[in-house]
CSV table of C-alpha atoms and ligand atoms in Angstrom, one decimal:
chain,number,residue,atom,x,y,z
A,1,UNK,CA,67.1,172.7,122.9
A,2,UNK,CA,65.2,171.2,125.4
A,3,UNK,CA,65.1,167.0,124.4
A,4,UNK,CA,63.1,164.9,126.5
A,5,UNK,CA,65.8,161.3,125.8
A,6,UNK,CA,63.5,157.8,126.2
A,7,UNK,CA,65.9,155.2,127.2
A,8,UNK,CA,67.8,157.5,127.9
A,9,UNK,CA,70.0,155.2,130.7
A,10,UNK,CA,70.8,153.1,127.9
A,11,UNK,CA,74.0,152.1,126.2
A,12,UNK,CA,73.1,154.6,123.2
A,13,UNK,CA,71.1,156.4,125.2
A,14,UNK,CA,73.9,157.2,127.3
A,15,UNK,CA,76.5,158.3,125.1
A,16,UNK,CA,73.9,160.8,123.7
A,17,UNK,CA,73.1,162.5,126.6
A,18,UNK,CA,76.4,162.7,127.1
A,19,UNK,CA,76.7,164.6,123.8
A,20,UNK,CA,73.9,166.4,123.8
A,21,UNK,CA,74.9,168.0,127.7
A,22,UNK,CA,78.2,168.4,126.6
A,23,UNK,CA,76.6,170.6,123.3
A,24,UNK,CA,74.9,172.8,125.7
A,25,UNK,CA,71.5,170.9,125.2
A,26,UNK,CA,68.8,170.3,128.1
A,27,UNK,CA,67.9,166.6,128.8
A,28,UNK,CA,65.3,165.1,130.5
A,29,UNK,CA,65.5,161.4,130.2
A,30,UNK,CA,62.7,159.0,131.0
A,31,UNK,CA,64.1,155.5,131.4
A,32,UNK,CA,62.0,152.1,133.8
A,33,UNK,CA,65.7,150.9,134.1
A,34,UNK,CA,64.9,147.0,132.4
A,35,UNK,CA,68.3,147.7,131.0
A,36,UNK,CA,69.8,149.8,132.4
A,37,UNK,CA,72.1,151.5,135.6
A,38,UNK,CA,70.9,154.8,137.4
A,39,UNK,CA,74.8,154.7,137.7
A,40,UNK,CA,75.4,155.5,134.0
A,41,UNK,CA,73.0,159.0,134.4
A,42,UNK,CA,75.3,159.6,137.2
A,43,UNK,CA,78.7,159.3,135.2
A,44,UNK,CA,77.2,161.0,132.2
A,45,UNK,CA,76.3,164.1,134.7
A,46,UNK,CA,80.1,163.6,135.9
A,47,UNK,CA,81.4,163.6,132.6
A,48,UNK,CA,79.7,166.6,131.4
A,49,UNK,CA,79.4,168.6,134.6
A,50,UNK,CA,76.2,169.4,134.1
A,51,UNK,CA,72.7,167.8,135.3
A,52,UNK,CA,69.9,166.2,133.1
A,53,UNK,CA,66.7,165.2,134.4
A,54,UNK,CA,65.7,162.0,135.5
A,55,UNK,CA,62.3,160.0,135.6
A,56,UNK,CA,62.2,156.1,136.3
A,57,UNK,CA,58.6,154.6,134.8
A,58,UNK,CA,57.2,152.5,132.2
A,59,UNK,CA,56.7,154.6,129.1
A,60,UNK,CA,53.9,153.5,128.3
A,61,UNK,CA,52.1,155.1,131.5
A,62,UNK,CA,50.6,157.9,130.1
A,63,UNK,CA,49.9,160.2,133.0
A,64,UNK,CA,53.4,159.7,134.2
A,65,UNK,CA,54.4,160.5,130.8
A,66,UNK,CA,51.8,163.5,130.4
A,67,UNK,CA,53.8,164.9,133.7
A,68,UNK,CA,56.7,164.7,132.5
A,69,UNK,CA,56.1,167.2,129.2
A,70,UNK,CA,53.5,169.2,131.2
A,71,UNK,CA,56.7,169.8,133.6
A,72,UNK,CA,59.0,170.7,130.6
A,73,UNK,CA,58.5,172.3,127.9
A,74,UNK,CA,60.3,170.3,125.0
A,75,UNK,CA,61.0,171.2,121.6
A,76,UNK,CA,62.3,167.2,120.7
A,77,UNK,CA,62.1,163.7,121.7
A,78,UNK,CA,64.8,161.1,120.6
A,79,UNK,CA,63.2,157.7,121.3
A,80,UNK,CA,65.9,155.2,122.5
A,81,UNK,CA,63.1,153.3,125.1
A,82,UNK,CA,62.6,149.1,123.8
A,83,UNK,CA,64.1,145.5,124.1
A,84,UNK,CA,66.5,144.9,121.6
A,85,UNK,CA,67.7,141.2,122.1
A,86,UNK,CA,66.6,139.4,118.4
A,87,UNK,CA,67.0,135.7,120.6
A,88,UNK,CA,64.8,137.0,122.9
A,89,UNK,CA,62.4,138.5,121.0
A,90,UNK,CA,61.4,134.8,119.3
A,91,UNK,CA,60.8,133.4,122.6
A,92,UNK,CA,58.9,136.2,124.2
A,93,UNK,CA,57.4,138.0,120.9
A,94,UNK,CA,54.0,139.0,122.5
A,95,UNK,CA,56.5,141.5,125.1
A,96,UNK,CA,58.5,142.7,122.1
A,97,UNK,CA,55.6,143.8,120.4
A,98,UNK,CA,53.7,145.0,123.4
A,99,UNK,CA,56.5,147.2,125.1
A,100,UNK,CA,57.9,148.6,121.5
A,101,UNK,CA,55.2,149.4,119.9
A,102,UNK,CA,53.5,150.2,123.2
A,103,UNK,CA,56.2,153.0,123.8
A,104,UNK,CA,56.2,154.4,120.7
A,105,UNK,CA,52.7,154.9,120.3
A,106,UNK,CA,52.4,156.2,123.9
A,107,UNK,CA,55.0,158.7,123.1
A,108,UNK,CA,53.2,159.4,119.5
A,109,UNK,CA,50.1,160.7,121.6
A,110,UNK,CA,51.8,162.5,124.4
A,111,UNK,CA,53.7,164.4,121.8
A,112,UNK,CA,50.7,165.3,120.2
A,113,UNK,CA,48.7,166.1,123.3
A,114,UNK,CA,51.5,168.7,123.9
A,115,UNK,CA,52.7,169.8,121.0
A,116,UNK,CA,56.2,168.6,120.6
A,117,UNK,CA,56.6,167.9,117.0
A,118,UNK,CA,60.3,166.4,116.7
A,119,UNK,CA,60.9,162.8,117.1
A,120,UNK,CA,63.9,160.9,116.5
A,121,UNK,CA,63.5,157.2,116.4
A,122,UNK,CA,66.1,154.4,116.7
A,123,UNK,CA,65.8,151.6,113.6
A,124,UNK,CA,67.9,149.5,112.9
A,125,UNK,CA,69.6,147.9,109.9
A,126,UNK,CA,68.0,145.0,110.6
A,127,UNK,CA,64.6,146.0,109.2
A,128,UNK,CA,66.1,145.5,105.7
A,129,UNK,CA,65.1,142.1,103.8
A,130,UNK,CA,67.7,139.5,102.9
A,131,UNK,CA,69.1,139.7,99.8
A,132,UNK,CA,69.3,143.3,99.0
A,133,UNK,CA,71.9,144.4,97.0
A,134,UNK,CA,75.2,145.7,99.0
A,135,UNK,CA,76.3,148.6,100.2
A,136,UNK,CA,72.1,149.4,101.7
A,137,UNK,CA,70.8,152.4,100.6
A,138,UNK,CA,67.3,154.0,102.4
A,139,UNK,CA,65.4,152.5,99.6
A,140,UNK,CA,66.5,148.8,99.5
A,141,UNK,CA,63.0,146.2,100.3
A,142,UNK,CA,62.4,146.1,104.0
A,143,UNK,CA,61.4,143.0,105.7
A,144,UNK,CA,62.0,141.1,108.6
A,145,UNK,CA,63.1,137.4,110.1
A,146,UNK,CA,62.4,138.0,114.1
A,147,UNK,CA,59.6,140.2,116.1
A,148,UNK,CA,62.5,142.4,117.6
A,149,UNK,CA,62.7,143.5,113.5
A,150,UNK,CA,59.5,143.9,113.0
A,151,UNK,CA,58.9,145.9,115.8
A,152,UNK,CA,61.2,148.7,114.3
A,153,UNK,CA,59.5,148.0,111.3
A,154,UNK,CA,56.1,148.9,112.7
A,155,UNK,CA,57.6,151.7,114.8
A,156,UNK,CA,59.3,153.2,111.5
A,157,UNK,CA,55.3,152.9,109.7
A,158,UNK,CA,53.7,154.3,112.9
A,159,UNK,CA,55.9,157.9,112.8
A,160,UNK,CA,55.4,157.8,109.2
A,161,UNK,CA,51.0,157.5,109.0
A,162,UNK,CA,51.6,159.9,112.2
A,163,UNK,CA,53.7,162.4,110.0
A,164,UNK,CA,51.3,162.1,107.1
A,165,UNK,CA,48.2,163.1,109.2
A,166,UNK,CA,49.7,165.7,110.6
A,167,UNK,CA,52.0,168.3,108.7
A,168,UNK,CA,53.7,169.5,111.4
A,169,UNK,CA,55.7,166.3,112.3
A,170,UNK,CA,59.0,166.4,112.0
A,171,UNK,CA,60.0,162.0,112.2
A,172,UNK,CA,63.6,161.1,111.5
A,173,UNK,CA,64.3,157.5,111.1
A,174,UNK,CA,67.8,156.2,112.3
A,175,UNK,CA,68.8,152.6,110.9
A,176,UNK,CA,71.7,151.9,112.5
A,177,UNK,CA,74.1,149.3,111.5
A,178,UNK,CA,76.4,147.5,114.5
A,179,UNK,CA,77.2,150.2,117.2
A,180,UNK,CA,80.1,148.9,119.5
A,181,UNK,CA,83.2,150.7,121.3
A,182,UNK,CA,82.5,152.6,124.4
A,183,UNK,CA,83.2,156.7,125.5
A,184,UNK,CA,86.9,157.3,125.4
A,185,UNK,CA,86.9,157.8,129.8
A,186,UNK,CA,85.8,154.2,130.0
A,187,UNK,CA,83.3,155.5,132.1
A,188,UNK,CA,80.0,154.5,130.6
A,189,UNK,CA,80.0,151.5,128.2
A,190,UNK,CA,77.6,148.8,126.8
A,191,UNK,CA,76.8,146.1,130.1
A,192,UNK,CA,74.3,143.5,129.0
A,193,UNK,CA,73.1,141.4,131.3
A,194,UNK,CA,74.1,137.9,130.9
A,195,UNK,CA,75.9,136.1,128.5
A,196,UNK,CA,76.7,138.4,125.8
A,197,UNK,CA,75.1,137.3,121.9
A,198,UNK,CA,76.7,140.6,120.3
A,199,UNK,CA,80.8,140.0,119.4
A,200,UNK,CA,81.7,143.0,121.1
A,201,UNK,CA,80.7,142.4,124.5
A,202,UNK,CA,81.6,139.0,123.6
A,203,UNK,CA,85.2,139.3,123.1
A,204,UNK,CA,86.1,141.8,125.7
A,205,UNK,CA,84.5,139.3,128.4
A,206,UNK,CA,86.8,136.7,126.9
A,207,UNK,CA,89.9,138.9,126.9
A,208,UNK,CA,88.7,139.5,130.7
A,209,UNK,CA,88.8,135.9,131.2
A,210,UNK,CA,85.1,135.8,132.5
A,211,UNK,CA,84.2,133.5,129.3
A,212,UNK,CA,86.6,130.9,128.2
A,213,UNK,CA,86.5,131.6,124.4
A,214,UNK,CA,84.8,133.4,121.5
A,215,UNK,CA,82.9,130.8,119.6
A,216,UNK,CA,82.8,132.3,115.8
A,217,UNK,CA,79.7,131.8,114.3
A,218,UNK,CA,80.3,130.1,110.8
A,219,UNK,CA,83.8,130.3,108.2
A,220,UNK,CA,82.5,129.3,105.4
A,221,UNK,CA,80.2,132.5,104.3
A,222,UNK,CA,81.0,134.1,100.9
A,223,UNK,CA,83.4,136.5,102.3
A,224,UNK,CA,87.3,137.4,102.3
A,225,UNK,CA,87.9,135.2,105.1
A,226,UNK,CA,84.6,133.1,105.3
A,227,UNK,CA,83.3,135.1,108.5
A,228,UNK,CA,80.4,137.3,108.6
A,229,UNK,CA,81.0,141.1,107.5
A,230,UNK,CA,79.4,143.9,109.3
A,231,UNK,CA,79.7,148.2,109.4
A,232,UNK,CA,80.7,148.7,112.7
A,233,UNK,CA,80.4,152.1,114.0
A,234,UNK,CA,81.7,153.7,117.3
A,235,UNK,CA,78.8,154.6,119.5
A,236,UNK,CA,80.4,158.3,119.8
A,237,UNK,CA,80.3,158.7,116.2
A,238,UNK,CA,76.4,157.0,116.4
A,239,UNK,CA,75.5,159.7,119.3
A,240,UNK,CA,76.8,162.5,117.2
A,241,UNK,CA,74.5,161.4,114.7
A,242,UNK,CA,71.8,162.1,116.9
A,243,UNK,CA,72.7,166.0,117.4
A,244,UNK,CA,72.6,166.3,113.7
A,245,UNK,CA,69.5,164.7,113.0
A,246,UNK,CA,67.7,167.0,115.9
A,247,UNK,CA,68.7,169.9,113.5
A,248,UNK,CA,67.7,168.2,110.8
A,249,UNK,CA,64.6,167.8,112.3
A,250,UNK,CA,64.1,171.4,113.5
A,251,UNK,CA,64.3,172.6,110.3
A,252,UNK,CA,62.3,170.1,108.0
A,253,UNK,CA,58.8,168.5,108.5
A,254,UNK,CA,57.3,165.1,107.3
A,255,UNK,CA,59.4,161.5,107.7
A,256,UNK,CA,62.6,160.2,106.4
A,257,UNK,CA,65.0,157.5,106.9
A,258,UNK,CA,68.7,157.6,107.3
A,259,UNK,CA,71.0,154.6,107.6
A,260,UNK,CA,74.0,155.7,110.2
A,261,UNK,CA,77.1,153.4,109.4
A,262,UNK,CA,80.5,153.6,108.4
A,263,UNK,CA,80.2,152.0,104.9
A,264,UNK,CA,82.9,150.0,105.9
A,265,UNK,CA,82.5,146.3,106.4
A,266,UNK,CA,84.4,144.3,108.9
A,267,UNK,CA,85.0,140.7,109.4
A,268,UNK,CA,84.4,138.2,112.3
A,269,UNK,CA,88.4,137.6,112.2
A,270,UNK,CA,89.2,141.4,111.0
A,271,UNK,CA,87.4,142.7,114.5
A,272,UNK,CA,89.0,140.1,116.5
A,273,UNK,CA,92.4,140.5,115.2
A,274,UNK,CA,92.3,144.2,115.6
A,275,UNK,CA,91.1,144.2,119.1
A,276,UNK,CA,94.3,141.5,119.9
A,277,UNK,CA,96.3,143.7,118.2
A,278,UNK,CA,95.7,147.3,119.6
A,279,UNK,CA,95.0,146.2,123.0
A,280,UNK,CA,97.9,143.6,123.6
A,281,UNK,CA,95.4,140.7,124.7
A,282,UNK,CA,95.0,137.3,123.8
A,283,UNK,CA,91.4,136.2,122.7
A,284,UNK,CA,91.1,132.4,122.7
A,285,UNK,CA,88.5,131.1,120.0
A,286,UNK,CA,87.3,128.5,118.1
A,287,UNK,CA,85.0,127.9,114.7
A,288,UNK,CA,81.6,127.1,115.2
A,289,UNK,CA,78.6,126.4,113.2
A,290,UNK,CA,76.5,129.3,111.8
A,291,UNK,CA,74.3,130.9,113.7
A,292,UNK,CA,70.8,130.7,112.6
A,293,UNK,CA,69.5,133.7,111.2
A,294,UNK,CA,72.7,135.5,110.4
A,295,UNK,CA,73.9,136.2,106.9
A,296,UNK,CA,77.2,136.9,104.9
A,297,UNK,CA,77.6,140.9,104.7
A,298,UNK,CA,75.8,143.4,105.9
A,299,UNK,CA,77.2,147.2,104.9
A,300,UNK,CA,75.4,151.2,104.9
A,301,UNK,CA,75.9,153.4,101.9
A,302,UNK,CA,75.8,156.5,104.4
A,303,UNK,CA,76.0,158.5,101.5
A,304,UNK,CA,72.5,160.2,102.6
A,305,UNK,CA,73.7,160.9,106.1
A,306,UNK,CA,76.5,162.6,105.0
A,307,UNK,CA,74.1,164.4,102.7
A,308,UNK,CA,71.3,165.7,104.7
A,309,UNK,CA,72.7,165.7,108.3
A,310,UNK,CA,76.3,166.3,107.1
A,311,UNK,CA,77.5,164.0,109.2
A,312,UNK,CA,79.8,161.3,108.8
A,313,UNK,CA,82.0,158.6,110.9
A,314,UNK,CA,85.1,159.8,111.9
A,315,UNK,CA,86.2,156.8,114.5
A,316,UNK,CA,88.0,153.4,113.0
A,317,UNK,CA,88.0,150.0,114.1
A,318,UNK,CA,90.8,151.1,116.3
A,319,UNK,CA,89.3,153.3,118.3
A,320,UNK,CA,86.0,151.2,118.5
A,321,UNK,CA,88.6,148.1,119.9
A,322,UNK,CA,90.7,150.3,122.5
A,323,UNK,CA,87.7,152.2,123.8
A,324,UNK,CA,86.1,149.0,124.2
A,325,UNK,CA,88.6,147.6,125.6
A,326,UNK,CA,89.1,150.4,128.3
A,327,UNK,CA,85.5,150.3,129.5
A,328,UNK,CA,85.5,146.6,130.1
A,329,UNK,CA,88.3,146.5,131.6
A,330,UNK,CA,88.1,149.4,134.1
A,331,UNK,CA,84.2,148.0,134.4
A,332,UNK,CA,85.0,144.3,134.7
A,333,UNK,CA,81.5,143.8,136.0
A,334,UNK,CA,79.8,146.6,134.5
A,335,UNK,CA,78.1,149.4,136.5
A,336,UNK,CA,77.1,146.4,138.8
A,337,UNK,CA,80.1,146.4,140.6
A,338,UNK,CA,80.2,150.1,140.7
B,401,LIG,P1,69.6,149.4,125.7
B,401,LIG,O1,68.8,148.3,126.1
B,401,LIG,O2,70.9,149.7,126.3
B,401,LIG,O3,68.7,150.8,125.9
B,401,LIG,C1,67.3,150.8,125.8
B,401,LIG,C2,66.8,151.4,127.0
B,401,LIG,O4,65.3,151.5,127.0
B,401,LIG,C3,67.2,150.7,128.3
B,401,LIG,O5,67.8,151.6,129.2
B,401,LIG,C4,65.8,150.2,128.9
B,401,LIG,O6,65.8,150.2,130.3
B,401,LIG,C5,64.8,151.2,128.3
B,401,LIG,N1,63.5,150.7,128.2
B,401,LIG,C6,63.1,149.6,127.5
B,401,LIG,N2,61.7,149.5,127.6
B,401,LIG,C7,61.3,150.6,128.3
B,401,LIG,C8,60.0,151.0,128.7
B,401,LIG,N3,58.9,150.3,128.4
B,401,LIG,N4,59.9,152.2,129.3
B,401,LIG,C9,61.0,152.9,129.7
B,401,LIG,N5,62.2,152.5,129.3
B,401,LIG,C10,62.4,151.4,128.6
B,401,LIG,O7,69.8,149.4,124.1
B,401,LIG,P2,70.7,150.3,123.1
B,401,LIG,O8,71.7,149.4,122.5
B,401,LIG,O9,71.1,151.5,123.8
B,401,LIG,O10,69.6,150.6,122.0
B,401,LIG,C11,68.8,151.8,122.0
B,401,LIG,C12,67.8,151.7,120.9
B,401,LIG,O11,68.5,151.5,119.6
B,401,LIG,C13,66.8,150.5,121.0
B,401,LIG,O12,65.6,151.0,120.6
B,401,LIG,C14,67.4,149.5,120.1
B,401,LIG,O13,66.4,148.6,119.6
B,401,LIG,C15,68.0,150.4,119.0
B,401,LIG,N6,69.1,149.7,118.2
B,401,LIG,C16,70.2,149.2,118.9
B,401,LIG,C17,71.2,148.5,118.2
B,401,LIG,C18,72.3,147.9,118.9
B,401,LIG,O14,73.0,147.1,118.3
B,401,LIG,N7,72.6,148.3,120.1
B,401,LIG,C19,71.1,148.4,116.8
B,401,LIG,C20,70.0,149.0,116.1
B,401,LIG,C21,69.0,149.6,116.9
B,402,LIG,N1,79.4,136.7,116.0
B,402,LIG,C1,80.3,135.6,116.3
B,402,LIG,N2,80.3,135.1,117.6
B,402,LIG,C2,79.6,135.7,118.6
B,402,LIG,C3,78.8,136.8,118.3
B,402,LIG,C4,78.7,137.2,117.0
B,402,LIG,O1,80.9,135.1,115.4
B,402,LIG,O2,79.7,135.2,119.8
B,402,LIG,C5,79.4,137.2,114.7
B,402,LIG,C6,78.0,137.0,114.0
B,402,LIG,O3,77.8,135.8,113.5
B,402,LIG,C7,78.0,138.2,113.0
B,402,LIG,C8,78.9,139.3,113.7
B,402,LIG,O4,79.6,138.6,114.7
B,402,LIG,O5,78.7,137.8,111.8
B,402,LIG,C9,78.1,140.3,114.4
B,402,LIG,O6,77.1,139.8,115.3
B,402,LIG,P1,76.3,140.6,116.4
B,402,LIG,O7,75.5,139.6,117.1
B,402,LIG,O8,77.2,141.4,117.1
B,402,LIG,O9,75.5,141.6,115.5
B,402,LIG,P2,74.4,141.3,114.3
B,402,LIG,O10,74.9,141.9,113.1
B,402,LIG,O11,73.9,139.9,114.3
B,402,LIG,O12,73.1,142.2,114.9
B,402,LIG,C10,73.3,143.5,115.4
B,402,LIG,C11,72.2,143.7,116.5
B,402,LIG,C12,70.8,143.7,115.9
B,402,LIG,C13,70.7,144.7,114.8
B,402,LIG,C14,71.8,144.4,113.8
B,402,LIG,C15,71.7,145.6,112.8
B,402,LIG,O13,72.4,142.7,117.5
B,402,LIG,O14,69.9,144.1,117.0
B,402,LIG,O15,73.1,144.4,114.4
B,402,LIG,O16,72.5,145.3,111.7
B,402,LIG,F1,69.5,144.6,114.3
């Protein structure tokens, strides 16, 4: 298949071009960098041996956009491109709105204007409301508490009126739950800019020694240990995800949803004391307040997943800790200092 990859530079993005190279796939990845390193495209064409396609603009230019699919002929799109940072998204919720919702509806019309039909959007978990039952299922009440949420919320209900209108869509809806870990080279990996707010990028910067210590966010939660409980899932596993829902896609029209998780909930302390543990480092922390916003547990039922894309997590906390670990570590200041 030829799949035109938004976002595509990435940290999901990245690990499923590597994927979908590496499957035999054609990519052409259209990415205006905010977030991202050139230098990951580069290591992802290493990695595979094989080229992809590159085009740096704004998604939401349309004639650069209309170039782009008039110069390939694509049979998919999987639509990575928006700002993901909740915190930020309170502050500046006009831009969140504006680039996210810009992107996708951009895309939404270019696809139509060239009669790709295939579109794999990235949701989150995040557009589920508060106080749904545990594990999630597709069909727990949506609802959000930030405009980063309720821009995947929109974007899910924009590919869905599309896919009503127009029989020949093919929308599949990914709610992922807490992707972390890194490729197993250590070659491309998650590099935020700044201070890190996820506890990933968090604790591998402390075991680095770049921040003094992990501040954990609240003990006192309903939970095992009183720390918050999350599925983390290994960003390989995520990207494989991806390949199975473009089949899925190919095959079936109209929209659906699918959670990608692990069903398996971690804690705060569980993550932390696994990522000590497997990678021989001290990670210095202390118990803070709770952070606003957050809540106790947060789990998939990826029982649909398995069921219609036939595709399930294979990669344990373990692996999402070491590979982590390796990528910061052979990265200590990201592609940057590439
Ligand atoms: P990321 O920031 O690493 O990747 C997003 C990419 O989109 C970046 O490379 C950025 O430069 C690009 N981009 C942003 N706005 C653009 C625009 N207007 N035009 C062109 N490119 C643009 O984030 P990620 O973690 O790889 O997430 C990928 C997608 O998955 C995002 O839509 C994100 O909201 C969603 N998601 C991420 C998580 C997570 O925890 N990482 C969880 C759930 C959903
Ligand atoms: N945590 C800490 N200390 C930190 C950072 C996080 O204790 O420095 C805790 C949080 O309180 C939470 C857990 O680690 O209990 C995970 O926090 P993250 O910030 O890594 O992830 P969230 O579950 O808050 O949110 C992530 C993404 C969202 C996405 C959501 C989907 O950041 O964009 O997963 O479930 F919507």
């Amino acid at each position: 298949m030829k799949v035109l990859v938004t976002g595509g530079a990435g940290y999901i993005g990245s690990h499923t071009c590597l994927e979908l190279l590496q499957a035999g796939h054609e990519v052409v990845v259209v990415d205006n960098l905010r977030n991202a390193d050139r230098q990951a495209l580069t290591r992802v064409m290493e990695l595979a041996g094989r080229e992809l396609a590159f085009y740096q603009f704004d998604l939401r230019d349309e004639e650069q956009l209309a170039r782009v699919f008039y110069a390939h002929r694509m049979d998919s799109v999987i639509h990575f491109a928006g700002l993901k940072a909740v915190g930020e998204s309170v502050s500046i919720p006009l831009e969140y709105y504006a680039n996210n919702l810009g992107c996708t509806l951009a895309l939404c019309r270019q696809m139509a204007a060239h009669g790709v039909h295939d579109v794999i959007f990235s949701s989150s978990a995040t557009v589920y409301e508060q106080g749904n039952r545990m594990p999630l299922r597709e069909e727990a009440r949506l609802g959000c508490t930030n405009p980063y949420g309720w821009t995947k919320f929109m974007g899910e209900q924009i590919l869905r009126d599309a896919a009503a209108a127009d029989s020949r869509l093919s929308v599949v809806l990914l709610r992922y739950f807490n992707p972390i870990g890194a490729h197993p080279s250590g070659r491309i990996g998650e590099d935020p800019a700044g201070i890190p707010n996820n506890l990933l990028p968090y604790i591998t910067q402390t075991a680095l020694g770049r921040l003094e210590r992990l501040t954990v966010h609240g003990d006192d939660y309903d939970t095992p240990d009183g720390t918050g409980v999350r599925d983390y899932i290994h960003v390989v596993d995520l990207a494989q995800g991806h390949l199975k829902a473009l089949d899925y896609a190919a095959a079936h029209r109209g929209a659906v949803a699918i959670n990608l998780g692990t069903g398996q909930g971690y804690s705060v302390l569980d993550i932390l004391h696994a990522f000590e543990k497997v990678n021989r480092v001290k990670v210095p922390y202390v118990v803070g307040p709770r952070r606003p916003g957050d809540i106790a547990t947060v789990y998939a039922d990826p029982g649909l997943a398995r069921e219609l894309l036939g595709w399930q997590a294979r990669l344990g906390i373990e692996d999402m800790c070491r590979d982590a670990w390796r990528w910061q570590k052979n990265n200590p200041q990201g592609y940057r200092g590439a």
